[in-house]
Coordinates of C-alpha atoms and ligand atoms in Angstrom, one line a residue:
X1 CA 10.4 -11.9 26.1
X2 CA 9.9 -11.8 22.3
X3 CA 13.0 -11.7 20.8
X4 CA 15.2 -13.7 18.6
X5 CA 18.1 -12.0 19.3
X6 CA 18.1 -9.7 22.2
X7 CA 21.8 -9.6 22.5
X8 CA 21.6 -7.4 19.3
X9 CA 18.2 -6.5 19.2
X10 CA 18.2 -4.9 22.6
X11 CA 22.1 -3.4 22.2
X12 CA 22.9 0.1 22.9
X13 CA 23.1 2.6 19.9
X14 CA 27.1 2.9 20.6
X15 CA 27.6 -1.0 20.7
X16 CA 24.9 -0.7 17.4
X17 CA 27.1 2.6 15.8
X18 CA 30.5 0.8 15.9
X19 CA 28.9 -2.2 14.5
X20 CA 28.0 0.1 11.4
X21 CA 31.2 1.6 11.2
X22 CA 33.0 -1.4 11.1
X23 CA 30.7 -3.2 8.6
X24 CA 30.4 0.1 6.7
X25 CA 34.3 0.6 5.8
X26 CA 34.3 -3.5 5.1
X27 CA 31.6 -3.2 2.7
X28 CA 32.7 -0.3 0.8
X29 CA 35.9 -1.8 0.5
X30 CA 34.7 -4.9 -1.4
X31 CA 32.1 -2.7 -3.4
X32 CA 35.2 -0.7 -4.9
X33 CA 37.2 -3.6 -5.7
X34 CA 34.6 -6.1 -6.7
X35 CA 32.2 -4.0 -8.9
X36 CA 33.0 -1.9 -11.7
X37 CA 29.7 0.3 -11.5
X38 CA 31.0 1.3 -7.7
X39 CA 34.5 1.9 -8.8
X40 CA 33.8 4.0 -11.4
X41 CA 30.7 5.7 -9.2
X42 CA 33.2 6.4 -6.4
X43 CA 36.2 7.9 -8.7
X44 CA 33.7 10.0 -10.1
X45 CA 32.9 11.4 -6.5
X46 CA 36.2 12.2 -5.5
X47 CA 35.8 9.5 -3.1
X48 CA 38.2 6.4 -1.6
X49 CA 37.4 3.5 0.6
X50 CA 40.3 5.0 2.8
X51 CA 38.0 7.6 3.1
X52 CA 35.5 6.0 5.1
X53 CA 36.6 5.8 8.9
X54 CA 32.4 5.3 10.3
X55 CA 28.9 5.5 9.6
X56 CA 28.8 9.3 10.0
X57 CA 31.1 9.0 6.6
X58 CA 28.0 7.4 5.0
X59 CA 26.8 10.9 3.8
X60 CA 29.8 11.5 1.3
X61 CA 29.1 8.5 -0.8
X62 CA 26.5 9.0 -4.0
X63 CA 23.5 7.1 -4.1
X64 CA 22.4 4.7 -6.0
X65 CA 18.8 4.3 -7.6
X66 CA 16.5 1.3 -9.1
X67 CA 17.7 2.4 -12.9
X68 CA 21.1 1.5 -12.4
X69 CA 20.4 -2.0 -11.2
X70 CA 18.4 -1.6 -14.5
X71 CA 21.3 -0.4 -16.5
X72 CA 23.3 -3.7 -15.0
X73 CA 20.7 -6.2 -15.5
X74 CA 20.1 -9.0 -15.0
X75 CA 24.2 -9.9 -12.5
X76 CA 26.0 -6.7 -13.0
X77 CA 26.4 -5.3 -9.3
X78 CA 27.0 -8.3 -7.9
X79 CA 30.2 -7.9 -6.3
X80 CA 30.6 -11.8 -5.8
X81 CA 31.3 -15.0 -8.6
X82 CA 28.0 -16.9 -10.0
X83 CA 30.0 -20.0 -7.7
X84 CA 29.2 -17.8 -4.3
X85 CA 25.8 -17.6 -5.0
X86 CA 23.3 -19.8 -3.5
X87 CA 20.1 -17.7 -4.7
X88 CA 18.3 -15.1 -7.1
X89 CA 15.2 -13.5 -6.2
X90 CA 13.7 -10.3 -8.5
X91 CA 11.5 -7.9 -8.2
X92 CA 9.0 -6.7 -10.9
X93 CA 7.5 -3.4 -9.9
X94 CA 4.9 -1.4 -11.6
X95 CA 7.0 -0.4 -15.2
X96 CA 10.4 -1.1 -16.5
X97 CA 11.8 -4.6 -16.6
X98 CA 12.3 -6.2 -13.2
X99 CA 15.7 -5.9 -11.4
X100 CA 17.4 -8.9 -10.0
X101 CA 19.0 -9.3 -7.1
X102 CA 21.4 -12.5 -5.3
X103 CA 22.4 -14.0 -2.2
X104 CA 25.7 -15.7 -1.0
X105 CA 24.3 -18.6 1.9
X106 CA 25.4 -16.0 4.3
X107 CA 23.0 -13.3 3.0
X108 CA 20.5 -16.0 3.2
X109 CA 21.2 -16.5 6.8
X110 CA 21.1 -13.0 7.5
X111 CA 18.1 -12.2 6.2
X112 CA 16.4 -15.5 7.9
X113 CA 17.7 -13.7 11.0
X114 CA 15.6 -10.7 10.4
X115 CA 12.7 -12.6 9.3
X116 CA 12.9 -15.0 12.4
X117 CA 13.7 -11.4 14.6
X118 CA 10.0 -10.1 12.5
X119 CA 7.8 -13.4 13.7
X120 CA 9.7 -13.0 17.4
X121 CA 8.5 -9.7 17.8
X122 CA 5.0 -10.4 16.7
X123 CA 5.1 -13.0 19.5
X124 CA 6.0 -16.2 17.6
X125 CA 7.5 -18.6 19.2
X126 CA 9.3 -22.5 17.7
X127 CA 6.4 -23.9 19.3
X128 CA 3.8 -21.9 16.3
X129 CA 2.9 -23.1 13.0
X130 CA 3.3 -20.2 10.7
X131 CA 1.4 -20.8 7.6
X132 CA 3.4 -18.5 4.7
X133 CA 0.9 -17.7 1.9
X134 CA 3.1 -14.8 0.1
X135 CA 3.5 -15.7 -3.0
X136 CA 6.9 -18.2 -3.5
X137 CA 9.0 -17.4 -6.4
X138 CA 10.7 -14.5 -7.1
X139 CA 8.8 -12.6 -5.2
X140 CA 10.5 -12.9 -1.5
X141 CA 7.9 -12.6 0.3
X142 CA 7.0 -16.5 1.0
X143 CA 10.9 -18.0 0.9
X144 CA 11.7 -14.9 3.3
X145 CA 8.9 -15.8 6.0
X146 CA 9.7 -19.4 5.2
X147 CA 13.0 -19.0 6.3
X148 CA 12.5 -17.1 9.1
X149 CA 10.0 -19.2 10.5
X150 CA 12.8 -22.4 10.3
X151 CA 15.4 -20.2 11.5
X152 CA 13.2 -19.3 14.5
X153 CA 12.5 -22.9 15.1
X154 CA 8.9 -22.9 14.2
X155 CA 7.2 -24.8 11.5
X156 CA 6.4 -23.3 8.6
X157 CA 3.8 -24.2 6.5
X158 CA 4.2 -23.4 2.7
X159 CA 1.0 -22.8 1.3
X160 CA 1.9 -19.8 -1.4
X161 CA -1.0 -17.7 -2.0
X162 CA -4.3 -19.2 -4.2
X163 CA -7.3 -20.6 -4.0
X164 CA -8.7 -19.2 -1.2
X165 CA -10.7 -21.6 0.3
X166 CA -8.1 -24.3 0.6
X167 CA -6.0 -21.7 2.6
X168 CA -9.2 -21.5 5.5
X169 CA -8.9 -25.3 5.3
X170 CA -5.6 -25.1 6.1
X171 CA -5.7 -22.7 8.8
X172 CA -8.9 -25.1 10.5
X173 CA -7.2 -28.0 9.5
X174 CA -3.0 -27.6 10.2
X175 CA -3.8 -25.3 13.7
X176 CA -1.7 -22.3 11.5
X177 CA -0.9 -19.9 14.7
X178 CA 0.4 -17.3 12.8
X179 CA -0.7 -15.8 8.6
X180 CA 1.9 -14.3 6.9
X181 CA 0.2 -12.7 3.4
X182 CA 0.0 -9.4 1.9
X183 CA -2.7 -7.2 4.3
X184 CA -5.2 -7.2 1.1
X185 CA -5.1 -10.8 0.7
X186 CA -5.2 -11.0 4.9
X187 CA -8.8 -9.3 4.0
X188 CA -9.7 -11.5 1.6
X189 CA -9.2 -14.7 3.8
X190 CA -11.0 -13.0 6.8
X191 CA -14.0 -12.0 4.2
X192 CA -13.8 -16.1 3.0
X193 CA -13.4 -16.9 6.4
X194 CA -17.0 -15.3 7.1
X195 CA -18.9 -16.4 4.1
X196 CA -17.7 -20.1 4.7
X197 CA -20.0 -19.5 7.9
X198 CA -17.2 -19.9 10.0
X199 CA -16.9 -18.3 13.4
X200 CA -13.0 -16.7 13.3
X201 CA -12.7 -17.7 17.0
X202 CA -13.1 -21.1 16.5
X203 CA -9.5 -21.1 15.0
X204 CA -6.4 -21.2 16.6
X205 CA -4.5 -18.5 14.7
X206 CA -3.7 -15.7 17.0
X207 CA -1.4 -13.1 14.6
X208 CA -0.9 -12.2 11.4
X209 CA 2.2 -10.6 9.9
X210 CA 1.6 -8.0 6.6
X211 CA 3.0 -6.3 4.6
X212 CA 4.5 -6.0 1.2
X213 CA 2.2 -3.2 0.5
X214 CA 1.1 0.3 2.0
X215 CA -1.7 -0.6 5.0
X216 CA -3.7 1.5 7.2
X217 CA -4.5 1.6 10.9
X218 CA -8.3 1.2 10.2
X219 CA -7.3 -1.4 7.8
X220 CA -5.2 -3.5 10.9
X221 CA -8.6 -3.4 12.8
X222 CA -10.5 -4.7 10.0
X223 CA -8.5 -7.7 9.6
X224 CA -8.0 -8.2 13.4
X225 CA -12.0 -8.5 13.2
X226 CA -12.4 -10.2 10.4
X227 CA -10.2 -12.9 11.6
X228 CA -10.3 -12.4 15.2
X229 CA -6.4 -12.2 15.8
X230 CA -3.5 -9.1 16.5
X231 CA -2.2 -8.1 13.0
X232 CA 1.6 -7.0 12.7
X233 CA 3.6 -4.9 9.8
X234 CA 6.5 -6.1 7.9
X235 CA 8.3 -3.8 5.7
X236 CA 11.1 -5.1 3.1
X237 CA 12.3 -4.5 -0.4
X238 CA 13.9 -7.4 -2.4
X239 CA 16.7 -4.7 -3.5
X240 CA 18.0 -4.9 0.2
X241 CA 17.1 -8.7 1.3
X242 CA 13.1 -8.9 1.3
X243 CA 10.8 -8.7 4.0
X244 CA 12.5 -8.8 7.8
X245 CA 14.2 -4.9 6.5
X246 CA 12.5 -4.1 9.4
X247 CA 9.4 -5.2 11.6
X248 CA 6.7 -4.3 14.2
X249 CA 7.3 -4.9 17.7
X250 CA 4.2 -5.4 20.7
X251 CA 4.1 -1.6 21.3
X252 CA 3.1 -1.1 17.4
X253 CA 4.7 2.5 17.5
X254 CA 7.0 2.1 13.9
X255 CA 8.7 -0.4 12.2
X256 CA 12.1 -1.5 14.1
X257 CA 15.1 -1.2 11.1
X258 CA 17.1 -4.0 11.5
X259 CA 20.1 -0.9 11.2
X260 CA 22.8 -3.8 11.8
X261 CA 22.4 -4.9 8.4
X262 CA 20.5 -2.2 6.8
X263 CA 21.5 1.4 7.9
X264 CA 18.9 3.8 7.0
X265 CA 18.5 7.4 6.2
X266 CA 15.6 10.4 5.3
X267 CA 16.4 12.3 2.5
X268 CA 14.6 15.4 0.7
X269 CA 13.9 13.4 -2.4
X270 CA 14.8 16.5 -4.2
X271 CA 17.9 17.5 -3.1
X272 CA 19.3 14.9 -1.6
X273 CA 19.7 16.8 1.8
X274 CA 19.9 14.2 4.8
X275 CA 16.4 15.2 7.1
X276 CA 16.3 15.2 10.8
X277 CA 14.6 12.4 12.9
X278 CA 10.6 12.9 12.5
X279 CA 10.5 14.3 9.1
X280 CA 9.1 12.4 6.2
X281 CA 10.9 12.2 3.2
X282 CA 12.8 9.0 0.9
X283 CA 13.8 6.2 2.8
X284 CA 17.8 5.3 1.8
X285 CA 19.5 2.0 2.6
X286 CA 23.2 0.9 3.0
X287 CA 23.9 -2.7 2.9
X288 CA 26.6 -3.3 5.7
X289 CA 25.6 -6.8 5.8
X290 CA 25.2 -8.1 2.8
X291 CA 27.8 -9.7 0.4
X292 CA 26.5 -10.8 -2.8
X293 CA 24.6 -7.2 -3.2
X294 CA 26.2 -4.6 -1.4
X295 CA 24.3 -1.1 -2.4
X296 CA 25.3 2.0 -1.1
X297 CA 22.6 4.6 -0.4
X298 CA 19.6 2.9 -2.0
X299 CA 16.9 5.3 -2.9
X300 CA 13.8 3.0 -2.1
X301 CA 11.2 5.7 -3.3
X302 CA 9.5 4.7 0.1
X303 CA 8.2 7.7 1.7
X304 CA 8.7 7.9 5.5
X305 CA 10.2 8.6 8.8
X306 CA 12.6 7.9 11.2
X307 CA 12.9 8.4 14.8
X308 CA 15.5 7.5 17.5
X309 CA 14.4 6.5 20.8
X310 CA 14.2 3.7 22.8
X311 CA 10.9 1.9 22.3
X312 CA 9.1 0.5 25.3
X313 CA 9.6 -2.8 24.2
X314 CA 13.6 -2.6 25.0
X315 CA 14.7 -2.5 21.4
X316 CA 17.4 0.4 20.4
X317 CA 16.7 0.1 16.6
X318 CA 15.5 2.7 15.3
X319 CA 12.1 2.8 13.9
X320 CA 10.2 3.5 10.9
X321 CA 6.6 5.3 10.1
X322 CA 4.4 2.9 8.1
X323 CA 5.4 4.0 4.5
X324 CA 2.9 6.6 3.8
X325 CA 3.4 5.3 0.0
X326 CA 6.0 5.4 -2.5
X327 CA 7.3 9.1 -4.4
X328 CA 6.4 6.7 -7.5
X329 CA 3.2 5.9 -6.6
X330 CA 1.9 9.2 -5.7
X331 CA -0.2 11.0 -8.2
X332 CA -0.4 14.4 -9.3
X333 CA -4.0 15.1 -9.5
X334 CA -4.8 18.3 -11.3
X335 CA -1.8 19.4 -9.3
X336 CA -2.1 18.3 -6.2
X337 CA -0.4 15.1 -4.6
X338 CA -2.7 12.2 -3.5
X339 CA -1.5 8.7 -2.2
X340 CA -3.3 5.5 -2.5
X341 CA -3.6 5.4 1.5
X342 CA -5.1 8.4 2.0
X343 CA -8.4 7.3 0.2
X344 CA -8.2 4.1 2.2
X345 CA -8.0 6.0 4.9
X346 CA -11.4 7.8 4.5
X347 CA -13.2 4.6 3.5
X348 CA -12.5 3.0 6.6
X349 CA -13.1 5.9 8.4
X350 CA -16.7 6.3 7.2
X351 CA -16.7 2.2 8.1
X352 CA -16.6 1.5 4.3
X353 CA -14.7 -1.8 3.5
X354 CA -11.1 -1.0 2.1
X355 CA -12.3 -2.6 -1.3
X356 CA -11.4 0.4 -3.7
X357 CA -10.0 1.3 -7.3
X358 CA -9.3 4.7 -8.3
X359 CA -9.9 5.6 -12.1
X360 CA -7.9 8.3 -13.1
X361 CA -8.5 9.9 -16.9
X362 CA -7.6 13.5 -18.6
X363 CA -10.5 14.6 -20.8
X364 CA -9.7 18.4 -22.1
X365 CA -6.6 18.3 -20.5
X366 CA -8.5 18.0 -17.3
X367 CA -7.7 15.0 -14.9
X368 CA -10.9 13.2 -13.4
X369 CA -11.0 10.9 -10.6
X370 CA -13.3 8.5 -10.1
X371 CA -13.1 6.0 -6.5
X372 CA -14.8 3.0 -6.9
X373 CA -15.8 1.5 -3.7
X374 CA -17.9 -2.2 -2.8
X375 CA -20.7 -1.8 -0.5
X376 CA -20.3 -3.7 2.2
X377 CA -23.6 -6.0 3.7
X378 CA -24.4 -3.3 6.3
X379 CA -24.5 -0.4 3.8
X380 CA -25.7 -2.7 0.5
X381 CA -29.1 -0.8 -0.2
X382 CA -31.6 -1.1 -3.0
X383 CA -32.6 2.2 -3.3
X384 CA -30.8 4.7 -5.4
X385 CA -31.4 7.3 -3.4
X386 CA -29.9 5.7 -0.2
X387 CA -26.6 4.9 -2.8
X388 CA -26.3 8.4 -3.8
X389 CA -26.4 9.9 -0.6
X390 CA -24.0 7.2 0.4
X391 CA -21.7 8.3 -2.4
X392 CA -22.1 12.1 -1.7
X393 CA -20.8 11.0 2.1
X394 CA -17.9 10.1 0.5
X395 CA -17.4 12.0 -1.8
X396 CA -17.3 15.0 1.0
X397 CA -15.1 13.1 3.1
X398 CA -13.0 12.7 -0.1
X399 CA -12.8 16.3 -0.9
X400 CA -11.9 17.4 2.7
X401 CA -9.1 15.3 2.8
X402 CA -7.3 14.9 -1.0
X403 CA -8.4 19.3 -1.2
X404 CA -10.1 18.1 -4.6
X405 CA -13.3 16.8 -6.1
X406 CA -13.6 12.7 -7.0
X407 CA -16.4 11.1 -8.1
X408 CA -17.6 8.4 -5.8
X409 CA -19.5 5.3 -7.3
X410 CA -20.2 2.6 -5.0
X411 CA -20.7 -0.9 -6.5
X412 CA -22.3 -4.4 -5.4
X413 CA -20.2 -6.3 -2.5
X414 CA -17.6 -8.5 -4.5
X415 CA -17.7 -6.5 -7.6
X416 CA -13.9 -5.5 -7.6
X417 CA -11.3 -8.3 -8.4
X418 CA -9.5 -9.4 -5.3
X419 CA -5.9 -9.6 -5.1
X420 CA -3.5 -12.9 -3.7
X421 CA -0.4 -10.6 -4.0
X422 CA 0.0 -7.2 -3.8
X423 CA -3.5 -5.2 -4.3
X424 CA -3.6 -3.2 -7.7
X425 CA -5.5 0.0 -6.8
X426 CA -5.2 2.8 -9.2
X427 CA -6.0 2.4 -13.0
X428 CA -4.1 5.9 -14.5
X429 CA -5.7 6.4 -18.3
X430 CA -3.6 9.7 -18.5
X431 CA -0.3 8.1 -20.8
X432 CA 1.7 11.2 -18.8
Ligands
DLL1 O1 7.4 -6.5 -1.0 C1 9.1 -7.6 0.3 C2 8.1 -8.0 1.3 C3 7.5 -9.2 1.2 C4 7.9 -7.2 2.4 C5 6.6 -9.6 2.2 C6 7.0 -7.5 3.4 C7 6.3 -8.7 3.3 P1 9.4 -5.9 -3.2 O2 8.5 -6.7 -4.1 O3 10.7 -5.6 -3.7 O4 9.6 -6.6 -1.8 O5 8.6 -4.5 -3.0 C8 9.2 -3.6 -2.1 O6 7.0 -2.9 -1.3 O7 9.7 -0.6 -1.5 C9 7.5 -0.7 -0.5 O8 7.1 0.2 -1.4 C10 6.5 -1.9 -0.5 N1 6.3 -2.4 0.9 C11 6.9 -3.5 1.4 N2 6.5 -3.7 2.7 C12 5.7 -2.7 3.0 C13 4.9 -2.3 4.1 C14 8.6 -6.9 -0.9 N3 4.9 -3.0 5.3 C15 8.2 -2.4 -1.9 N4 4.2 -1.2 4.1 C16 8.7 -1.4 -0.9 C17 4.2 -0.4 2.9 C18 5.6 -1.8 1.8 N5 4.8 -0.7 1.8

């Protein structure tokens, strides 16, 4: 079966809950004694590590956000010596300066675990070559899969992302099994795949494991086309280890939390108020693994939800929606709240290629938004009337789902910049 560790992996949510209650009370402990801002946080609160008995106590403790690993840049929640570290990693994130984060060798190995738990489930096996082209650095992404894949036994292949065309080389040439990249660069590859004349069957890769970035359904089946393999998700945030936070299984019905090390909650992002399994609201993380970083009630800004049942596949772990987007990314469009994804989600529906930008602006105090979108080959049409009709299409398609008007203008296949990384797809000219 695909697992790297089924003892824990499969485990019954009692064996799982006293795990977390025990990891819970050690972690809090060392937070209190080893890290001023947590102390102080804590006092503040009314509230002791003796006050901590399981993970049902996890609700009385505050939370803590991305500005006040800010406020204690670049080392200041570390709650371990520079000599106990074996690793930094940082994140940069779309505005304010980047937060850093660190890793005693036993973080490491945990989150190699979760990684190697992430390929497992996605069928991997120490027989596969996985070839990693997340970027390496400081982003996590390609030393997390990297890891994973040793941990797990396979061999990984370290490409980093770049220079397309040398990565379909690769994946001809080295037999890659598995692609680990961001889902937009998975597109990109599949489209370079194609123009390179090469027929996606003849290669030996059979899965692909993405994420790093919001993804749609329509966009899996894209990729699986494009490059004639089973895609997977991979969620992760550098804040709580990187990617391996939690992972798709064979049933691809949520995201399995690995909630041994990372125990999650749904909260009302604007009060705070735990939600019930099936609602979506902010995703919240608790370290009970981790020693070098140990955060309590991270607000990740993801937006998602939980739900508690045993999946099909025999894991207990609970599992996560896709992230329908991030509270931060969402705009407010002449009042009303649009995501990212949900224009995706029309383009592919209407068999567009997921090759967008969205142009926002304020002219008269009126927002405007404009979607770019590529033609793709089967649509690209000379005639202008054929285009505007096209756009119009969309543009309908648009309004029925956002509930307000965008432009649509549709541009020559190749036209928009591609991305290696994460895919930059909105362009806000508002200065809110
Ligand atoms: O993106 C870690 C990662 C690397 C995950 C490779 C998966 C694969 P950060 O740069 O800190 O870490 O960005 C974290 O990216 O809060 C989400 O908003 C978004 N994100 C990550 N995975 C997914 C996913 C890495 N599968 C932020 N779907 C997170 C949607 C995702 N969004």
């Amino acid at each position: 079966m695909p697992y790297y560790q089924p003892d824990i992996e499969c485990a019954s949510t009692d064996y799982i809950r006293a795990i977390q209650s025990a990891r819970l009370i050690k972690m809090v402990h060392s937070a209190y004694n080893n890290v001023p801002f947590y102390k102080r946080k804590l006092d503040e609160a009314g509230i002791s590590p003796a006050d901590i008995h399981n993970i049902e106590d996890v609700s009385k403790l505050p939370f803590t956000v991305k500005n006040d690993l800010r406020d204690n840049y670049p080392y200041g929640l570390f709650a371990v010596k520079p000599c106990d570290l074996v690793r930094v990693h940082a994140s940069s994130g779309t505005t304010g300066k980047q937060t850093v984060v660190g890793y005693t060798a036993n973080d490491i190995d945990l989150w190699s675990q979760c990684a190697a738990r992430a390929i497992a489930a996605a069928g991997g096996t120490k027989d596969d070559f996985i070839h990693v082209s997340y970027g390496y650095g400081l982003f996590t992404g390609g030393l997390g899969l990297h890891y994973g894949a040793e941990k797990l036994g396979a061999t990984a292949i370290p490409v980093s992302s770049g220079n397309t065309k040398r990565q379909v080389q690769i994946l001809q040439d080295f037999g890659s099994d598995f692609l680990c990249c961001t889902p937009s660069y998975a597109m990109f590859i599949g489209e370079t795949v194609r123009d390179m004349g090469i027929d996606p069957k003849t290669l030996k890769l059979r899965g692909g494991i993405f994420g790093a970035e919001p993804w749609t359904d329509n966009m899996r089946k894209e990729i699986e086309r494009l490059l004639a393999i089973k895609a997977f998700d991979i969620y992760g945030l550098s804040e709580i280890s990187g990617p391996g936070v939690a992972y798709e299984c064979e049933c691809q019905d949520g995201m399995h939390i690995c909630e041994d090390y990372f125990y999650p909650e749904i909260i009302n992002p604007d009060t705070g108020e735990v939600l019930p399994d099936g609602e979506y609201g902010e995703l919240v993380f608790t370290c009970i693994g981790k020693e070098a970083l140990p955060l309590i009630r991270y607000r990740t800004r993801d937006i998602c939800a939980l739900r508690h049942a045993l999946c099909s596949c025999g894991r207990a772990f609970v599992r996560m929606t896709k992230p329908r987007g991030r509270s931060d990314d969402m705009l407010i469009i002449r009042g009303v709240n649009v995501f990212p994804s949900q224009v995706e989600h029309v383009l592919l529906e209407l068999k567009m290629d997921p090759n967008y930008l969205i142009l926002v602006d304020r002219v008269n105090n009126l927002d405007s938004m404009e979607v770019q979108v590529e033609m793709n080959s089967a649509l690209f049409s000379d005639t202008v009337r054929d285009i505007e009709n096209t756009e119009k299409r969309i543009e309908s398609a648009l309004q029925s789902t956002l509930n307000i008007h965008a432009r649509v203008r549709l541009l020559e296949p190749g036209t928009l910049p591609r991305s290696e990384g994460k895919a930059k797809r909105v362009i806000d000219n508002r200065n809110l």
